[in-house]
Short mmCIF file of C-alpha atoms and ligand atoms in Angstrom, two decimals:
data_model
loop_
_atom_site.label_atom_id
_atom_site.label_comp_id
_atom_site.label_asym_id
_atom_site.label_seq_id
_atom_site.Cartn_x
_atom_site.Cartn_y
_atom_site.Cartn_z
CA UNK A 569 112.24 77.53 76.01
CA UNK A 570 114.71 80.59 75.33
CA UNK A 571 113.46 81.14 71.62
CA UNK A 572 109.42 80.52 72.90
CA UNK A 573 110.36 83.73 75.26
CA UNK A 574 112.21 85.70 72.81
CA UNK A 575 109.11 85.27 70.54
CA UNK A 576 106.50 86.17 73.42
CA UNK A 577 108.59 89.45 74.28
CA UNK A 578 108.65 90.67 70.79
CA UNK A 579 105.82 89.63 69.24
CA UNK A 580 103.60 92.88 67.95
CA UNK A 581 99.90 91.96 68.21
CA UNK A 582 100.59 91.34 72.50
CA UNK A 583 98.05 92.85 74.85
CA UNK A 584 99.19 95.09 77.57
CA UNK A 585 99.06 92.04 79.69
CA UNK A 586 100.95 90.00 77.62
CA UNK A 587 103.89 92.35 77.60
CA UNK A 588 103.62 92.95 81.24
CA UNK A 589 103.83 89.02 81.60
CA UNK A 590 106.30 88.50 79.14
CA UNK A 591 108.57 91.43 81.04
CA UNK A 592 108.35 90.23 84.16
CA UNK A 593 109.25 86.40 82.71
CA UNK A 594 112.55 87.90 81.23
CA UNK A 595 113.21 89.44 84.90
CA UNK A 596 112.47 85.81 86.40
CA UNK A 597 114.70 84.25 84.03
CA UNK A 598 117.41 87.03 85.08
CA UNK A 599 117.28 85.82 88.52
CA UNK A 600 116.97 82.15 88.00
CA UNK A 601 119.91 82.25 85.32
CA UNK A 602 123.39 82.97 84.97
CA UNK A 603 123.67 83.04 81.32
CA UNK A 604 120.48 85.53 80.81
CA UNK A 605 121.41 89.24 79.92
CA UNK A 606 118.37 89.96 82.35
CA UNK A 607 120.95 88.89 85.22
CA UNK A 608 123.34 91.92 85.37
CA UNK A 609 120.94 95.04 84.32
CA UNK A 610 121.90 98.69 85.90
CA UNK A 611 120.86 99.91 89.37
CA UNK A 612 120.14 103.48 89.44
CA UNK A 613 120.44 105.68 92.30
CA UNK A 614 120.84 109.54 93.29
CA UNK A 615 124.16 110.23 94.29
CA UNK A 616 125.07 111.87 97.59
CA UNK A 617 125.12 115.08 95.28
CA UNK A 618 122.02 114.17 93.71
CA UNK A 619 123.47 113.04 90.29
CA UNK A 620 122.44 109.63 89.07
CA UNK A 621 124.87 106.96 89.76
CA UNK A 622 124.51 103.46 87.53
CA UNK A 623 126.24 100.45 87.95
CA UNK A 624 125.86 96.84 86.73
CA UNK A 625 124.57 94.24 89.35
CA UNK A 626 123.25 90.87 89.62
CA UNK A 627 119.54 90.66 89.34
CA UNK A 628 119.17 87.67 92.56
CA UNK A 629 115.95 86.99 93.03
CA UNK A 630 112.33 88.35 91.22
CA UNK A 631 108.87 88.02 92.98
CA UNK A 632 106.54 89.67 90.27
CA UNK A 633 103.57 88.56 92.77
CA UNK A 634 104.84 90.64 95.48
CA UNK A 635 106.85 92.98 93.00
CA UNK A 636 109.94 93.42 94.13
CA UNK A 637 113.64 92.52 93.18
CA UNK A 638 116.64 91.90 94.94
CA UNK A 639 120.21 92.39 94.57
CA UNK A 640 123.22 91.72 97.27
CA UNK A 641 126.09 94.38 97.40
CA UNK A 642 128.70 95.53 100.04
CA UNK A 643 126.98 97.17 102.84
CA UNK A 644 130.51 99.84 102.85
CA UNK A 645 129.84 100.59 98.84
CA UNK A 646 128.48 103.83 97.70
CA UNK A 647 125.27 102.99 96.79
CA UNK A 648 124.25 101.69 100.07
CA UNK A 649 124.86 105.34 101.73
CA UNK A 650 122.61 106.75 98.74
CA UNK A 651 119.89 104.62 99.39
CA UNK A 652 119.76 105.25 102.80
CA UNK A 653 119.82 108.72 102.17
CA UNK A 654 117.14 108.30 99.37
CA UNK A 655 115.80 105.05 98.66
CA UNK A 656 114.48 105.61 95.40
CA UNK A 657 116.01 103.35 92.83
CA UNK A 658 115.46 102.46 89.13
CA UNK A 659 116.61 99.03 87.40
CA UNK A 660 117.72 99.26 83.60
CA UNK A 661 118.38 96.30 80.98
CA UNK A 662 118.22 96.13 77.47
CA UNK A 663 118.08 92.59 75.63
CA UNK A 664 119.75 92.90 71.86
CA UNK A 665 118.81 89.58 71.12
CA UNK A 666 115.00 90.03 71.94
CA UNK A 667 115.31 93.98 71.10
CA UNK A 668 113.65 94.63 74.48
CA UNK A 669 114.30 97.28 77.10
CA UNK A 670 112.87 97.34 80.33
CA UNK A 671 113.19 99.99 82.92
CA UNK A 672 111.63 99.99 86.68
CA UNK A 673 111.57 102.60 89.50
CA UNK A 674 110.68 102.06 92.82
CA UNK A 675 111.70 102.10 96.41
CA UNK A 676 114.60 100.40 98.09
CA UNK A 677 114.74 98.89 101.41
CA UNK A 678 118.00 97.77 102.64
CA UNK A 679 118.79 94.58 104.81
CA UNK A 680 122.30 94.07 106.99
CA UNK A 681 120.43 91.95 109.12
CA UNK A 682 117.33 89.84 109.83
CA UNK A 683 115.24 87.01 107.55
CA UNK A 684 115.99 88.43 104.32
CA UNK A 685 119.56 88.78 104.56
CA UNK A 686 119.91 85.66 106.53
CA UNK A 687 118.02 83.65 104.11
CA UNK A 688 120.05 85.45 100.64
CA UNK A 689 123.13 84.52 102.78
CA UNK A 690 122.69 81.13 104.14
CA UNK A 691 122.04 80.33 100.19
CA UNK A 692 125.07 82.22 98.84
CA UNK A 693 128.20 80.16 97.91
CA UNK A 694 131.50 80.38 99.47
CA UNK A 695 133.10 82.32 96.59
CA UNK A 696 129.99 85.01 96.48
CA UNK A 697 130.88 84.91 100.11
CA UNK A 698 133.96 85.93 99.99
CA UNK A 699 133.33 88.93 97.91
CA UNK A 700 132.73 90.49 101.10
CA UNK A 701 135.63 89.36 102.68
CA UNK A 702 137.64 92.48 102.03
CA UNK A 703 139.57 95.37 103.85
CA UNK A 704 139.06 98.29 103.18
CA UNK A 705 135.72 98.80 101.92
CA UNK A 706 134.81 98.92 98.09
CA UNK A 707 135.39 102.64 96.90
CA UNK A 708 138.39 103.05 99.23
CA UNK A 709 141.16 105.23 97.48
CA UNK A 710 144.36 102.46 97.81
CA UNK A 711 147.96 103.12 96.67
CA UNK A 712 148.36 100.14 94.29
CA UNK A 713 145.50 97.25 93.09
CA UNK A 714 147.36 94.42 95.89
CA UNK A 715 146.83 96.55 98.75
CA UNK A 716 143.44 94.66 99.98
CA UNK A 717 143.75 92.00 102.49
CA UNK A 718 140.77 89.51 103.46
CA UNK A 719 139.50 89.55 106.92
CA UNK A 720 137.65 86.16 107.02
CA UNK A 721 134.76 86.25 109.40
CA UNK A 722 133.89 90.25 108.85
CA UNK A 723 132.22 89.07 105.52
CA UNK A 724 128.83 88.39 107.13
CA UNK A 725 128.51 91.77 108.27
CA UNK A 726 129.52 93.79 105.03
CA UNK A 727 126.63 91.67 103.38
CA UNK A 728 123.41 93.60 102.37
CA UNK A 729 120.30 92.96 100.51
CA UNK A 730 119.28 95.57 98.42
CA UNK A 731 115.34 94.74 98.04
CA UNK A 732 113.56 97.13 95.34
CA UNK A 733 109.91 96.78 95.64
CA UNK A 734 108.94 98.38 92.22
CA UNK A 735 106.14 100.51 91.28
CA UNK A 736 106.68 101.69 87.73
CA UNK A 737 107.83 99.15 84.78
CA UNK A 738 108.38 100.32 81.47
CA UNK A 739 108.70 98.16 78.11
CA UNK A 740 110.21 98.77 74.92
CA UNK A 741 110.34 97.05 71.99
CA UNK A 742 112.00 97.79 68.86
CA UNK A 743 110.21 96.27 65.74
CA UNK A 744 110.67 95.51 62.13
CA UNK A 745 107.08 97.04 62.17
CA UNK A 746 107.19 99.12 64.50
CA UNK A 747 108.29 99.82 67.69
CA UNK A 748 105.77 99.35 70.86
CA UNK A 749 106.21 101.02 74.28
CA UNK A 750 103.94 100.30 77.54
CA UNK A 751 104.19 101.25 80.80
CA UNK A 752 102.85 99.68 83.82
CA UNK A 753 102.31 101.69 87.20
CA UNK A 754 100.92 100.04 90.61
CA UNK A 755 99.95 102.36 92.82
CA UNK A 756 97.68 101.92 95.86
CA UNK A 757 97.97 98.01 94.95
CA UNK A 758 95.92 99.10 91.86
CA UNK A 759 97.52 98.39 88.38
CA UNK A 760 97.34 101.14 85.51
CA UNK A 761 98.53 100.13 82.09
CA UNK A 762 99.33 102.50 79.27
CA UNK A 763 100.36 102.29 75.83
CA UNK A 764 103.08 105.19 75.25
CA UNK A 765 104.16 106.38 71.97
CA UNK A 766 107.95 104.77 71.41
C1 LIG B 1202 128.86 92.10 85.51
C2 LIG B 1202 128.87 92.73 87.12
C3 LIG B 1202 128.36 92.40 88.18
C4 LIG B 1202 128.16 92.86 89.13
N1 LIG B 1202 127.60 92.92 90.02
C5 LIG B 1202 127.40 93.36 91.11
C6 LIG B 1202 126.38 93.18 92.10
O1 LIG B 1202 125.63 92.21 92.51
N2 LIG B 1202 126.37 93.81 93.69
C7 LIG B 1202 127.42 94.98 93.51
O2 LIG B 1202 127.65 95.76 94.56
N3 LIG B 1202 128.13 95.22 92.66
C8 LIG B 1202 128.58 94.75 91.25
N4 LIG B 1202 129.12 95.04 90.75
C9 LIG B 1202 130.07 95.88 90.62
C10 LIG B 1202 129.31 97.49 90.14
O3 LIG B 1202 128.97 97.61 89.12
C11 LIG B 1202 129.87 98.43 91.26
O4 LIG B 1202 131.04 98.92 90.39
C12 LIG B 1202 130.23 98.47 92.29
O5 LIG B 1202 129.51 97.81 93.25
C13 LIG B 1202 130.68 100.11 93.08
O6 LIG B 1202 129.42 100.61 92.94
P1 LIG B 1202 128.97 101.61 94.14
O7 LIG B 1202 130.32 102.18 94.15
O8 LIG B 1202 128.37 102.45 93.35
O9 LIG B 1202 128.50 101.16 95.43
C14 LIG B 1202 128.85 94.42 89.28
C15 LIG B 1202 129.91 94.35 88.34
C16 LIG B 1202 129.81 93.83 86.94
C17 LIG B 1202 130.55 94.15 85.83
#
């Protein structure tokens, strides 16, 4: 399976449509397979001072048909405040085995309550839920690494789903016989597919 996808994602004779579908398959693999390199892309936001902020996240869900992906975060973390102020966000991943880079951009919505958050929380394993069971919140300066204390039932209140509705997906493949770069842009429901100079 992995070898088939590897061939598909790096075949130089692919059409733009093939490339889009292969890119979507990589992201779907990341959401489904904890061992996939696409499991841990970088989420990029605009920091409070406007400077870019990138951090590794776990890709929890990917829906190609609806063009969104989801990651989970602590609602007290800096990225949530950044996205609340400016919802423009990006996702970046590099697959060295397949020699494929993907870059996505779009707008993020934050879900602390409601059906999106409830469904994600219900599906989380206890050890993942425990990540949110901590005081004070992530990023707080502490006197020593052992200073954080657990708070039990507070964890659900700190849980937040970030849903990135992406409007651009850019693919770059580094091939022995030439590089390939393609960009897919959705605007008003219409898809524009372009080859770009790598
Ligand atoms: C492999 C890996 C996976 C991670 N997954 C997540 C994640 O899914 N959600 C998250 O909020 N932070 C995750 N982190 C931690 C973030 O990279 C980051 O350090 C933290 O969220 C604080 O970021 P912020 O201060 O920009 O909000 C992960 C880190 C690593 C190394």
